[in-house]
Structure formats: C-alpha cells, structure tokens
Amino acid sequence: TILVPAFNERETIGEVVRRLQTINWEAIQAGPEIVVIDDASTDGTGVAAARAGAVVVSRARRGGKGAALRDGLLAANGAIIVIQDADLEYDPEDIPALLRPLMNGEADVVYGSRFLGPCRDSFRFSHRLTNQALTALTNVLFGLRLTDQATGYKAFVRSRLGLDKIVSNGFEICSEITAAAVARQCRIVEVPISYHPR
C-alpha cells in the first residue's frame, strides 16, 4: 500500500497517482493499493485523487502528516507500506529501489536518502543544516548511521514496525517511525533517491 498524505495539493495529486500507477510493478506481481489521505483540503485535492483512481480517505479537520498517516494505516491492506508525498518532490520511479531490500529480506525498513542521491546539492543551506542536525541527533540517540532521517520516502514491513501506537500529528512522525524501528530492532537500510524541491 502506498500512503499519500495530502493537503491542498490539487495541482500535483493527480500526476502523483498516475505516476504510481504506471511504474513497472513486476517485482510484486501486481499494482499497488494507492491510498490518498486528504487532510481537510479546501482546493478539491480529494476529488482530483479519486478521479485519478486512488482510494481516498477524507479527514474532516486538518491534523497534520502524522494524523493523516494514522488514518491511512487504518485503511491500508498491504503488508508493505510506502509513504509518498503529494507534491512531486519525490519521484515515484524510485519506489522499486525502496522495495528491493524489503522484497529480498535484507531490511525491515528502508529510507530513501536525498543526500546519497544525485540531487544532494539541491537543498537550501538552512534546510540542509537543519536536516543534518536532526539526523546527527538521531544517530547519537539510537546508535544509527543514517544520512537522511527526515526523508519523506520511507517503506517498511508493516508487521515489523507495529505503528498501531503512533501518536505524532505533524512532521515529527519521521522521528517517531525511526524510534519505533529501533525499539523493535528493525533492520534499517538507506537507498539513494532523487529529490526536486519546489
């Protein structure tokens, strides 16, 4: 299942869903379940996502990315979960690379690292500095060697991560997912991805 939390992304959500549908999904023998969580958008994001063929979960009140992902997990049927942002900063063509370590049994959680990919120099200085500081703190706290803890591209074996108790509402969900993975002694692998900030 690919979870796409979205808030006022009418201009890009249809294209995101279409790109997800046209990836070569041969490795998993079927196309994915695409669940768009419309986080109380006011611009018709949910309608555009439904027209493109996604399952849409609509929130009555805006809750943030973490709250949207909690709702999405309740609607998801897949054994493997991929988180995809709705703004096209992340390229859906990178998803097979995220899935490969999971499908091969080499990892329980896979992060798409923007700092290992070809677009690592596309960050604003302040964004890069903040991201590197958060990642360094995470590495110190949990004894990890991540390069991009705050990446929007995460994939995981649902049963291994056990996210039924997550509480984060906003972007801190990234750190909570990492903490959950460490607590459950999950194998975390990073793969390079492309990144196109808007």
Short mmCIF file of N, CA, C and O in Angstrom, two decimals, residues 4 9-22 32 34-36 44-56:
data_model
loop_
_atom_site.label_atom_id
_atom_site.label_comp_id
_atom_site.label_asym_id
_atom_site.label_seq_id
_atom_site.Cartn_x
_atom_site.Cartn_y
_atom_site.Cartn_z
N VAL A 4 -0.42 8.33 0.67
CA VAL A 4 -0.09 9.67 0.18
C VAL A 4 -0.85 10.71 1.01
O VAL A 4 -2.00 11.03 0.70
N GLU A 9 -3.17 19.90 -2.43
CA GLU A 9 -2.23 19.52 -3.49
C GLU A 9 -2.97 19.14 -4.78
O GLU A 9 -2.57 18.24 -5.50
N ARG A 10 -4.06 19.85 -5.07
CA ARG A 10 -4.85 19.54 -6.27
C ARG A 10 -4.01 19.60 -7.54
O ARG A 10 -4.22 18.83 -8.48
N GLU A 11 -3.06 20.51 -7.60
CA GLU A 11 -2.27 20.71 -8.83
C GLU A 11 -1.34 19.53 -9.13
O GLU A 11 -0.97 19.32 -10.27
N THR A 12 -0.96 18.76 -8.10
CA THR A 12 0.01 17.68 -8.31
C THR A 12 -0.52 16.29 -7.99
O THR A 12 0.03 15.30 -8.48
N ILE A 13 -1.60 16.18 -7.21
CA ILE A 13 -2.00 14.85 -6.72
C ILE A 13 -2.40 13.91 -7.85
O ILE A 13 -2.07 12.70 -7.82
N GLY A 14 -3.07 14.39 -8.88
CA GLY A 14 -3.44 13.52 -9.99
C GLY A 14 -2.23 12.95 -10.69
O GLY A 14 -2.18 11.76 -11.02
N GLU A 15 -1.22 13.79 -10.90
CA GLU A 15 0.01 13.33 -11.55
C GLU A 15 0.75 12.33 -10.67
O GLU A 15 1.30 11.34 -11.17
N VAL A 16 0.78 12.56 -9.37
CA VAL A 16 1.41 11.60 -8.45
C VAL A 16 0.74 10.24 -8.58
O VAL A 16 1.41 9.22 -8.73
N VAL A 17 -0.59 10.21 -8.53
CA VAL A 17 -1.32 8.95 -8.62
C VAL A 17 -1.06 8.28 -9.97
O VAL A 17 -0.81 7.07 -10.05
N ARG A 18 -1.08 9.05 -11.05
CA ARG A 18 -0.84 8.48 -12.38
C ARG A 18 0.57 7.88 -12.47
O ARG A 18 0.76 6.79 -13.02
N ARG A 19 1.55 8.58 -11.93
CA ARG A 19 2.92 8.04 -11.96
C ARG A 19 3.03 6.76 -11.14
O ARG A 19 3.74 5.82 -11.52
N LEU A 20 2.35 6.71 -10.01
CA LEU A 20 2.36 5.50 -9.20
C LEU A 20 1.73 4.33 -9.94
O LEU A 20 2.17 3.18 -9.81
N GLN A 21 0.72 4.61 -10.72
CA GLN A 21 0.02 3.55 -11.46
C GLN A 21 0.84 3.02 -12.63
O GLN A 21 0.64 1.88 -13.06
N THR A 22 1.75 3.82 -13.16
CA THR A 22 2.47 3.42 -14.37
C THR A 22 3.87 2.89 -14.11
O THR A 22 4.59 2.55 -15.04
N PRO A 32 -0.01 -1.45 -6.98
CA PRO A 32 -0.19 -1.20 -5.55
C PRO A 32 -1.59 -0.69 -5.22
O PRO A 32 -2.32 -0.23 -6.10
N ILE A 34 -3.25 2.35 -3.72
CA ILE A 34 -2.86 3.75 -3.52
C ILE A 34 -3.93 4.42 -2.68
O ILE A 34 -5.09 4.52 -3.09
N VAL A 35 -3.54 4.86 -1.48
CA VAL A 35 -4.47 5.49 -0.56
C VAL A 35 -4.03 6.93 -0.34
O VAL A 35 -2.95 7.19 0.21
N VAL A 36 -4.84 7.86 -0.80
CA VAL A 36 -4.58 9.29 -0.58
C VAL A 36 -5.38 9.72 0.64
O VAL A 36 -6.59 9.49 0.71
N GLY A 44 -10.08 20.85 -3.38
CA GLY A 44 -10.52 19.73 -4.22
C GLY A 44 -9.48 18.65 -4.41
O GLY A 44 -9.58 17.86 -5.35
N THR A 45 -8.50 18.57 -3.52
CA THR A 45 -7.47 17.53 -3.62
C THR A 45 -8.07 16.14 -3.64
O THR A 45 -7.68 15.29 -4.46
N GLY A 46 -9.01 15.87 -2.74
CA GLY A 46 -9.61 14.54 -2.66
C GLY A 46 -10.34 14.15 -3.93
O GLY A 46 -10.25 13.00 -4.40
N VAL A 47 -11.05 15.09 -4.52
CA VAL A 47 -11.77 14.82 -5.76
C VAL A 47 -10.79 14.49 -6.88
O VAL A 47 -10.99 13.54 -7.65
N ALA A 48 -9.71 15.27 -6.97
CA ALA A 48 -8.70 15.03 -8.01
C ALA A 48 -8.04 13.67 -7.83
O ALA A 48 -7.78 12.95 -8.80
N ALA A 49 -7.78 13.28 -6.59
CA ALA A 49 -7.16 11.98 -6.31
C ALA A 49 -8.10 10.84 -6.69
O ALA A 49 -7.68 9.84 -7.28
N ALA A 50 -9.38 10.99 -6.37
CA ALA A 50 -10.37 9.96 -6.70
C ALA A 50 -10.52 9.82 -8.22
O ALA A 50 -10.61 8.71 -8.75
N ARG A 51 -10.52 10.95 -8.92
CA ARG A 51 -10.63 10.91 -10.39
C ARG A 51 -9.45 10.19 -11.02
O ARG A 51 -9.59 9.54 -12.06
N ALA A 52 -8.28 10.31 -10.36
CA ALA A 52 -7.08 9.65 -10.89
C ALA A 52 -7.05 8.17 -10.55
O ALA A 52 -6.21 7.43 -11.07
N GLY A 53 -7.95 7.72 -9.69
CA GLY A 53 -8.04 6.29 -9.40
C GLY A 53 -7.56 5.85 -8.04
O GLY A 53 -7.45 4.64 -7.78
N ALA A 54 -7.29 6.78 -7.14
CA ALA A 54 -6.83 6.42 -5.80
C ALA A 54 -8.01 6.16 -4.87
O ALA A 54 -9.11 6.68 -5.08
N VAL A 55 -7.77 5.36 -3.84
CA VAL A 55 -8.70 5.28 -2.72
C VAL A 55 -8.47 6.54 -1.89
O VAL A 55 -7.34 6.91 -1.60
N VAL A 56 -9.54 7.24 -1.52
CA VAL A 56 -9.39 8.49 -0.79
C VAL A 56 -9.99 8.37 0.60
O VAL A 56 -11.14 7.94 0.76
#
